[in-house]
Short mmCIF file of C-alpha atoms (C1' of nucleotides) in Angstrom, two decimals:
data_model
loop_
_atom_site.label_atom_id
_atom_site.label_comp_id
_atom_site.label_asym_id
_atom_site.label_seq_id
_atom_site.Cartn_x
_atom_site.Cartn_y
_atom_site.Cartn_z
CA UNK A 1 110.37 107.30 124.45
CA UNK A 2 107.59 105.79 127.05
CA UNK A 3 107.89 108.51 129.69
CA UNK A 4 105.76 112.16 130.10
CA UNK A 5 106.98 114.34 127.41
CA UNK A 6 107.58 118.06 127.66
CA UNK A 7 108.15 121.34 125.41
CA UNK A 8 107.54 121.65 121.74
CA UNK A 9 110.08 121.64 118.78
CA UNK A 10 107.77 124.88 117.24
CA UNK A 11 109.69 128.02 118.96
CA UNK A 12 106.45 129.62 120.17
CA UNK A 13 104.39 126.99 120.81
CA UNK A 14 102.59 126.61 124.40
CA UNK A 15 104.60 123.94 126.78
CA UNK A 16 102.30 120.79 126.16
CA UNK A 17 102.95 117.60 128.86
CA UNK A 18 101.82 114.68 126.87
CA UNK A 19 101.48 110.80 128.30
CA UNK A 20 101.52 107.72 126.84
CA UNK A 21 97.81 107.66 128.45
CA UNK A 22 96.80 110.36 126.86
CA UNK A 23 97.87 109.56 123.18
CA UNK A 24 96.75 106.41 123.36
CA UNK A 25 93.20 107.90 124.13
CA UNK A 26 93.68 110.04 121.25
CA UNK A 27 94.35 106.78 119.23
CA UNK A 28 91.60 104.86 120.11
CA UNK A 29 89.02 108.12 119.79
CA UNK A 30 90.64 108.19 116.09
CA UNK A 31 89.37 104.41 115.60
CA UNK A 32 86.17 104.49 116.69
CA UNK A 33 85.39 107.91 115.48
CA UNK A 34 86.41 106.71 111.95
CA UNK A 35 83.63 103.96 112.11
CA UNK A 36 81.45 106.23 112.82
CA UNK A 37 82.43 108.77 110.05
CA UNK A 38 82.05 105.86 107.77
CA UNK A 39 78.97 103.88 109.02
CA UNK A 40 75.96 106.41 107.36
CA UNK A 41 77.18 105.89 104.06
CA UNK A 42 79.00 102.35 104.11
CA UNK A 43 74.86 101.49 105.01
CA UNK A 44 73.75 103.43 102.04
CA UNK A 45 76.55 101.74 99.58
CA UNK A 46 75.63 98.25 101.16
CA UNK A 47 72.23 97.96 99.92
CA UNK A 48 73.74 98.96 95.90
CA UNK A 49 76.50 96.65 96.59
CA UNK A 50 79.17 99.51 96.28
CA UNK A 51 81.47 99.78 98.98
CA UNK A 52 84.18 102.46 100.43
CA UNK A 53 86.36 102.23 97.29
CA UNK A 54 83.21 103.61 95.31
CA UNK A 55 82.14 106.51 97.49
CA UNK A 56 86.15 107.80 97.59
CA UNK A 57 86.28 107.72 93.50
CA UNK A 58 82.78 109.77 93.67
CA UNK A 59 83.43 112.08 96.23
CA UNK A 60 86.54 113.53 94.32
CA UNK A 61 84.95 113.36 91.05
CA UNK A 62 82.02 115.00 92.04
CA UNK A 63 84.66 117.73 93.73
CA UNK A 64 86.85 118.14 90.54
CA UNK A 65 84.65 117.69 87.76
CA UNK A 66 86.89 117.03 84.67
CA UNK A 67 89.61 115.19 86.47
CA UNK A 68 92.19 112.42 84.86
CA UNK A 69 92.65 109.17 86.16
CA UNK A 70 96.31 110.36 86.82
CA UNK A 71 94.92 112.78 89.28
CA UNK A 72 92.35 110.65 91.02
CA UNK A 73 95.06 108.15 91.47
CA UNK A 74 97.31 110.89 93.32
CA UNK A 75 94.30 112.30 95.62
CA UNK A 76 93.25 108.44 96.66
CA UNK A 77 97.21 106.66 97.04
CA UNK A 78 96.03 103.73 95.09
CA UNK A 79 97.41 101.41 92.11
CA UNK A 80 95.48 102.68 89.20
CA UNK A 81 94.66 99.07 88.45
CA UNK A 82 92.80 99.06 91.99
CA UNK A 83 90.88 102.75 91.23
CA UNK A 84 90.20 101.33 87.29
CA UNK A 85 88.21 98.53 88.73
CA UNK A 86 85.98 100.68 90.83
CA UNK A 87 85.63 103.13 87.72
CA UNK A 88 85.02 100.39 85.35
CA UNK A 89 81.80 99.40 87.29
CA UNK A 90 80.50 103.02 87.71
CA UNK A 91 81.43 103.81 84.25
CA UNK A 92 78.57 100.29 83.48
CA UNK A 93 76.07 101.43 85.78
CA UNK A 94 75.80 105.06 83.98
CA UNK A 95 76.65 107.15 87.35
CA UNK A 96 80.52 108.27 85.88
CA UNK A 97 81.09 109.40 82.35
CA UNK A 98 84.81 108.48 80.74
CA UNK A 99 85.70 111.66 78.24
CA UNK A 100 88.42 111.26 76.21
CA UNK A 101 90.84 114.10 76.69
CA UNK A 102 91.00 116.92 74.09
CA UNK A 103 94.31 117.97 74.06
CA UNK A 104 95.61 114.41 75.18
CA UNK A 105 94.27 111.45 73.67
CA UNK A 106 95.64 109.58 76.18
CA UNK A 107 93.65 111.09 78.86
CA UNK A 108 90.32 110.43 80.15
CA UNK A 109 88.38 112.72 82.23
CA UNK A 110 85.60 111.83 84.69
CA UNK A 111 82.56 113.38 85.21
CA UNK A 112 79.74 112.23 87.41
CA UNK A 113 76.17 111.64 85.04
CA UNK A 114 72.91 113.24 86.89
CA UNK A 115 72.79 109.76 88.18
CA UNK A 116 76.05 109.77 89.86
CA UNK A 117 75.24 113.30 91.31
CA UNK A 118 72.19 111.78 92.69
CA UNK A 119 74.09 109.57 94.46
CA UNK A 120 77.03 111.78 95.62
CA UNK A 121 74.46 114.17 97.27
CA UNK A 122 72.87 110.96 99.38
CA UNK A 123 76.43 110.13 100.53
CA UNK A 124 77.08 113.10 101.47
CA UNK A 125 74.27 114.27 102.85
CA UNK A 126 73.95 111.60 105.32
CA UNK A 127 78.08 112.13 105.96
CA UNK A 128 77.36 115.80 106.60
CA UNK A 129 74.44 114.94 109.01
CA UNK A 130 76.64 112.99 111.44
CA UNK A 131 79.51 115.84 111.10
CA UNK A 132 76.68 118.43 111.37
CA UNK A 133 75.79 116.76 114.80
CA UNK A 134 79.23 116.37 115.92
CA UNK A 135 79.66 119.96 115.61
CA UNK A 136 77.06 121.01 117.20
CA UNK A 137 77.73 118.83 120.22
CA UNK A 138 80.96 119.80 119.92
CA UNK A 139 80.65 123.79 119.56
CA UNK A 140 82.46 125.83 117.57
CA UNK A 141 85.84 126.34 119.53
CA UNK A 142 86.14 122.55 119.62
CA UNK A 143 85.57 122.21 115.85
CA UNK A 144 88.63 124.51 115.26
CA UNK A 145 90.55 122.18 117.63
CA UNK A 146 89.44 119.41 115.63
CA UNK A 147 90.48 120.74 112.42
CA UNK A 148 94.06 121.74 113.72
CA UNK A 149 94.91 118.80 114.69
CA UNK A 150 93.63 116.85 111.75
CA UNK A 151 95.84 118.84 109.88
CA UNK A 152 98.79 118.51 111.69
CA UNK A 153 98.32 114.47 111.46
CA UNK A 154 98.73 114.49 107.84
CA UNK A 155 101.87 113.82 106.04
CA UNK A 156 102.85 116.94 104.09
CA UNK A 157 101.80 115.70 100.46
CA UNK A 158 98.28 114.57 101.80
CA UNK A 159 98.16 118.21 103.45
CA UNK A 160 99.04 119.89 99.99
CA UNK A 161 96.52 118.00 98.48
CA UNK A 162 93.86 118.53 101.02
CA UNK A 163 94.47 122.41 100.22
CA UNK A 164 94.75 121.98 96.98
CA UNK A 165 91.20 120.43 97.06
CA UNK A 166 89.94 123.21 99.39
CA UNK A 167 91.10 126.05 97.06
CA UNK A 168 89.92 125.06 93.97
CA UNK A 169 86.62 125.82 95.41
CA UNK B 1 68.90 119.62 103.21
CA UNK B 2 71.45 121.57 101.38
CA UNK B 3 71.60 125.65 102.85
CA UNK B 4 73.59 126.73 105.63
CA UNK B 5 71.60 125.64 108.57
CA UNK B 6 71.07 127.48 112.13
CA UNK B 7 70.47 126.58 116.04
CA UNK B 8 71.13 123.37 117.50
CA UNK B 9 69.00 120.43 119.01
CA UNK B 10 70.90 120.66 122.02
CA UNK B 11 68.58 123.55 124.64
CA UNK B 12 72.20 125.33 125.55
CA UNK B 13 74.55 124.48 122.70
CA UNK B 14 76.13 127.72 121.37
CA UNK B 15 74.83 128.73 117.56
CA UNK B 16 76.48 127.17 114.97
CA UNK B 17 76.36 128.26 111.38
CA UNK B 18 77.50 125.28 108.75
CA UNK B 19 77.29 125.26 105.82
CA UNK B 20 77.82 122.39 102.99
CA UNK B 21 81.09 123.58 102.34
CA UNK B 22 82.48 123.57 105.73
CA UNK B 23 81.43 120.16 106.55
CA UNK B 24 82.81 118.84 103.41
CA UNK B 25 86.05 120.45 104.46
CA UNK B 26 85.62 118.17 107.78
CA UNK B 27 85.06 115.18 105.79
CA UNK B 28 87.90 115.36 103.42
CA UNK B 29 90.47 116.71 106.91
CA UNK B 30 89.14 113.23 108.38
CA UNK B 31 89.67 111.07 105.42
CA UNK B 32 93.58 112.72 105.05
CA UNK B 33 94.10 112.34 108.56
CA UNK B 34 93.18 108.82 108.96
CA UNK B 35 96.02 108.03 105.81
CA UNK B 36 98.50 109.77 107.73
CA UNK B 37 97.11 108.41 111.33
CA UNK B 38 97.75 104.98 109.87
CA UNK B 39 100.65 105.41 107.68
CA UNK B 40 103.41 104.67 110.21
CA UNK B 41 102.46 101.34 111.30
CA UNK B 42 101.07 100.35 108.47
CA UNK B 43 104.97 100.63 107.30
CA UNK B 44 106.43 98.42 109.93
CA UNK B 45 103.55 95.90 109.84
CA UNK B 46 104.01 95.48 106.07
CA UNK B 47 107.84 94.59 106.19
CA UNK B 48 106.51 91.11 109.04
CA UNK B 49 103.66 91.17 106.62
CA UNK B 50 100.66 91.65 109.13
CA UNK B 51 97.88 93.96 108.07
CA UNK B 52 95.99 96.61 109.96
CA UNK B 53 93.51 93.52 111.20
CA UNK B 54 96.82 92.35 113.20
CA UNK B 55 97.62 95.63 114.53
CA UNK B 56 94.15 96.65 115.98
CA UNK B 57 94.18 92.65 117.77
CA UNK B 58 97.54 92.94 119.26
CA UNK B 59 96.31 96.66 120.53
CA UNK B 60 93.00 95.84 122.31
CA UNK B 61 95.16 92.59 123.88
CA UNK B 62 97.88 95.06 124.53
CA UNK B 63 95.34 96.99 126.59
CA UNK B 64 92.72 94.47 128.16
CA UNK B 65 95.51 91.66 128.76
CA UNK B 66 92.93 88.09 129.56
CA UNK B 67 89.95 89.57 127.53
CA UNK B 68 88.16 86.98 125.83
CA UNK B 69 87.64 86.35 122.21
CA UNK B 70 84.12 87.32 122.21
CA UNK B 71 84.67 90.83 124.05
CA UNK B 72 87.20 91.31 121.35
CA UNK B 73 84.70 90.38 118.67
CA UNK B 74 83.05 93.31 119.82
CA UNK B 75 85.25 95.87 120.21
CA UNK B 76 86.56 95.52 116.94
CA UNK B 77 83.65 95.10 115.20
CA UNK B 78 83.89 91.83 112.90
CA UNK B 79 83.52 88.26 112.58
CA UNK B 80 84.83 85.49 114.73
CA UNK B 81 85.76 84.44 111.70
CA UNK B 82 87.62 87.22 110.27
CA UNK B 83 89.22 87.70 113.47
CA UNK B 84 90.23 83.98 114.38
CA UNK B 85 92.25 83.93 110.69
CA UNK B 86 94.40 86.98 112.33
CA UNK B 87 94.48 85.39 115.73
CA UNK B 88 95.36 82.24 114.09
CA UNK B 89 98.74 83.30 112.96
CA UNK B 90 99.73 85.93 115.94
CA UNK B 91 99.38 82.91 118.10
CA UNK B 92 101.32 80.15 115.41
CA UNK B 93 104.07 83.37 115.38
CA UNK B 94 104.58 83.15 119.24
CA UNK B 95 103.03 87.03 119.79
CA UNK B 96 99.70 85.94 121.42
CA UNK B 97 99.12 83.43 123.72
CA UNK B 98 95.92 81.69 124.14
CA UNK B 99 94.44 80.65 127.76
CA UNK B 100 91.86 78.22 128.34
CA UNK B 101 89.90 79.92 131.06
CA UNK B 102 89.49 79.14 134.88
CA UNK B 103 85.96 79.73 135.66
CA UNK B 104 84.72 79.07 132.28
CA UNK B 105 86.54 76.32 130.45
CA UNK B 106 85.09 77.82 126.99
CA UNK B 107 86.66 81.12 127.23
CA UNK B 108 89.92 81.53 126.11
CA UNK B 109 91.79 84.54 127.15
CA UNK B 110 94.21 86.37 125.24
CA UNK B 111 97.28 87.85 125.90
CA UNK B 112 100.65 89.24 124.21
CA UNK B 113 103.76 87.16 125.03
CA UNK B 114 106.80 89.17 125.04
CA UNK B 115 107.53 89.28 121.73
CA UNK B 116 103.88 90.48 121.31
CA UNK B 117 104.53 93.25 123.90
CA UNK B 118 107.69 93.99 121.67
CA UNK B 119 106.19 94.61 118.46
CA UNK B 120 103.15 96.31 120.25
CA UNK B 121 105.17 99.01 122.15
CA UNK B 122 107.32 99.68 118.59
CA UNK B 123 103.59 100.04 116.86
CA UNK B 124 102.53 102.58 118.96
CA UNK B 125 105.35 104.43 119.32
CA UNK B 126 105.12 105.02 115.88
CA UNK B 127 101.51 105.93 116.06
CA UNK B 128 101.99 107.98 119.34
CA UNK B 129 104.96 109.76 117.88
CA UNK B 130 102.94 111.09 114.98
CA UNK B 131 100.10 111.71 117.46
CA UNK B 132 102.50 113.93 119.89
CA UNK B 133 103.82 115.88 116.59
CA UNK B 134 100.20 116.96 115.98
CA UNK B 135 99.00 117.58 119.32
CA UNK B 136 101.83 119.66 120.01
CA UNK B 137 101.66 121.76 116.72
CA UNK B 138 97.93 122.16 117.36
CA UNK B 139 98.57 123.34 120.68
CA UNK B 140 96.38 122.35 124.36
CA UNK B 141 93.14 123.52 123.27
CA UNK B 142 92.64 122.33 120.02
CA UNK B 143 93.57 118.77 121.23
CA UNK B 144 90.79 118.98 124.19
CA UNK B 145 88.38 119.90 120.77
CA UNK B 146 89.45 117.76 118.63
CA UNK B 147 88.91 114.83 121.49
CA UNK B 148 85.37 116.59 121.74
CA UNK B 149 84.29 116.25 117.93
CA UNK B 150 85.66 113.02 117.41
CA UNK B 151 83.42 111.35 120.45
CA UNK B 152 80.88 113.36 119.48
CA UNK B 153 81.10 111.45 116.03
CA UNK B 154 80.94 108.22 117.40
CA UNK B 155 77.61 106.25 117.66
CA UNK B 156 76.47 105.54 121.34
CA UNK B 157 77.69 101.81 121.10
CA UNK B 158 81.35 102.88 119.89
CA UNK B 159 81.20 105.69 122.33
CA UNK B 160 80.22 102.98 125.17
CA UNK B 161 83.06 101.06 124.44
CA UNK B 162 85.67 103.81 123.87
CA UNK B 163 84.58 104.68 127.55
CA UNK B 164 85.18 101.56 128.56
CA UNK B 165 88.75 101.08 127.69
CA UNK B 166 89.53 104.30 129.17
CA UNK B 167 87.47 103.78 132.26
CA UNK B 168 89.61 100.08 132.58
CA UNK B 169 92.97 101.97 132.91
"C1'" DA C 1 68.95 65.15 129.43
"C1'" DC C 2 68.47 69.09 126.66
"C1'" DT C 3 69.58 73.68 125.31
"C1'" DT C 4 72.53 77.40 125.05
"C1'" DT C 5 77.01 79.54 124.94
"C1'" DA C 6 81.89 80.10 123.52
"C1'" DC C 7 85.01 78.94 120.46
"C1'" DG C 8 87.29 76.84 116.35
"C1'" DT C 9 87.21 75.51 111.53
"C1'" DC C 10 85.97 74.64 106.67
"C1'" DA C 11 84.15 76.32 102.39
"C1'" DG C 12 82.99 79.92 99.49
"C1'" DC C 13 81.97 84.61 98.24
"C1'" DC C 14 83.00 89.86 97.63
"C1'" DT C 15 85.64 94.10 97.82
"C1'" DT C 16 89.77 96.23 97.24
"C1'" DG C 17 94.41 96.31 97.49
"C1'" DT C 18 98.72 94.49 94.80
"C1'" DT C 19 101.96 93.33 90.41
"C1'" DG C 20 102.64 92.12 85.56
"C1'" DA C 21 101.63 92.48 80.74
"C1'" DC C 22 99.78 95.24 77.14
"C1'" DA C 23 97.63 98.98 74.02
"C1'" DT C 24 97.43 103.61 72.85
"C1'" DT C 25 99.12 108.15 72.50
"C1'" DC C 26 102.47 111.76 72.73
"C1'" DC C 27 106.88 113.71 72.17
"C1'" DA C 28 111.54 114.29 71.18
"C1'" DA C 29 115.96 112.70 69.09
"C1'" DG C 30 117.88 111.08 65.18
"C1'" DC D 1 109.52 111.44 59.05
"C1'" DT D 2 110.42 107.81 61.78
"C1'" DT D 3 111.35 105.60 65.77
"C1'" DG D 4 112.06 104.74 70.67
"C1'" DG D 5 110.79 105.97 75.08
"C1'" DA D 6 107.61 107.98 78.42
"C1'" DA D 7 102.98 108.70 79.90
"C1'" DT D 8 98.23 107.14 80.30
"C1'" DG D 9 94.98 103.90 80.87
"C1'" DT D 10 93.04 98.71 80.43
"C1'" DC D 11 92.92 93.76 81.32
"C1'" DA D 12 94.35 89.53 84.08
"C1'" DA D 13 95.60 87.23 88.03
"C1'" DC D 14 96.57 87.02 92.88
"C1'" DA D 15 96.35 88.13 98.13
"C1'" DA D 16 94.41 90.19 102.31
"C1'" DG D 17 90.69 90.55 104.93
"C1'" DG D 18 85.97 91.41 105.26
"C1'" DC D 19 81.38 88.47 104.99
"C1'" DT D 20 77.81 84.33 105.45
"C1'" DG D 21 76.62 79.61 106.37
"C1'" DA D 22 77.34 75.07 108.23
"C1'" DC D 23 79.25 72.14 111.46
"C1'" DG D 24 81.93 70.22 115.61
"C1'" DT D 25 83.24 70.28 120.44
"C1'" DA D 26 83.34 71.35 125.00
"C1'" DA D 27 81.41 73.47 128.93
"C1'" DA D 28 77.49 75.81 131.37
"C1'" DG D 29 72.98 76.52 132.46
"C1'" DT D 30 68.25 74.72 133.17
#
DNA sequence: ACTTTACGTCAGCCTTGTTGACATTCCAAG
DNA sequence: CTTGGAATGTCAACAAGGCTGACGTAAAGT
């Protein structure tokens, strides 16, 4: 590896020349993009001492109303000791509601309280302002770009999730 | 906030119609994509146990070779001293090397030794390999979007800098 | 001479990741 | 039916890596 690259391993795929140069722009634009995805609400979750951790566990809730720990765990790839922590406190502070399951005892599923909701639609609405911008900026050609590739930089099980997420809607 | 929205603030921008659901769609593609973005150094950096914190120092000194610890301070975006723990043991582990400076005694300037260089160029072939597997499967055009969206989500000061690393090589 | 700047360090805190130990519940084999 | 194992979730303790605040030192600037 190191020098220009050509070809594709997909059959019908157009002939891309990629340098080192130009990946490692792609890199860095990931970084710094990234703070910026995250800055709007890390601000917001500062000031109710929450942090990143928080807004993940009620982003997904507040997507799959009903959800087990189990399947929280799966969507954010952490211990369930870490995620049981972050639950714990929102569980305290009345914005997540712990059902025990019907079926299975053993189960709990989550459910965000009109207070939670409250503060999933702040999150998100000042997330979805920044992307809103972006994509406007951007135009609508480049925003299917952007999603391609996004995809294609996943590893297959975070890819079947992120379906899985976007067809149960 | 909260229905599909029309026009753009931008006098020529093409019309863009988004609603809620596609820009949560962006959000969750961005958080999936970072997981996989990072997943392949975060790998080899866990088996010298570094952390991410180690990987994004030895990158910016991998790029500006001599910059100084308060120009890294504010690339990366923390503390002097969150980042002089990480520095602390790159340079006890022989992969940075700390200068005092010529002009300005106070300075110190930074730079990989080889064995920095060494664990720097098997870091981001990792990351570059995963990067050229998506840019490739995305195909030319996408890639030139995705670059578009992603500086487009940056805020001016990130943007500035992102600029500025490119504009240095 | 005094102030400011650049850098290092110590102490202590918080968030969020980890592993280990444990309780509860379910289910299936005996 | 009982019992042992698997699945689910909770509590405890630790580590990494952010943060703030205080302080020291050396060099530059005024």
């Amino acid at each position: 590896m190191g020098e220009a690259e050509r070809a594709g391993p997909q059959g019908g795929e157009a002939l891309l020349f990629l340098t080192d140069e130009q990946l490692r722009q792609g890199i860095e634009a990931m970084f710094f993009a990234y703070r910026g995805f995250t800055a709007d609400p890390d601000r917001i979750l500062a000031t109710l001492s929450y942090g990143r951790a928080h807004h993940r566990a009620i982003h997904f809730i507040h997507c799959v109303p009903g959800t087990t720990v189990n399947n929280l765990l799966s969507i954010l790839g952490v211990t369930k000791q870490s995620l049981n922590r972050v639950l714990r406190t929102l569980i305290a502070d009345g914005l997540v509601e712990s059902r025990v399951g019907r079926l299975d005892k053993r189960e709990r599923h989550l459910y965000l309280t009109e207070r939670g909701e409250g503060l999933e639609r702040q999150l998100s609405d000042a997330q979805r302002a920044r992307m809103r911008q972006a994509y406007r900026q951007a135009g609508p050609e480049a925003v299917a770009g952007f999603r391609k590739v996004l995809e294609a930089m996943m590893d297959s099980e975070q890819h079947r999730q992120y379906r899985a997420l976007r067809d149960s809607r």
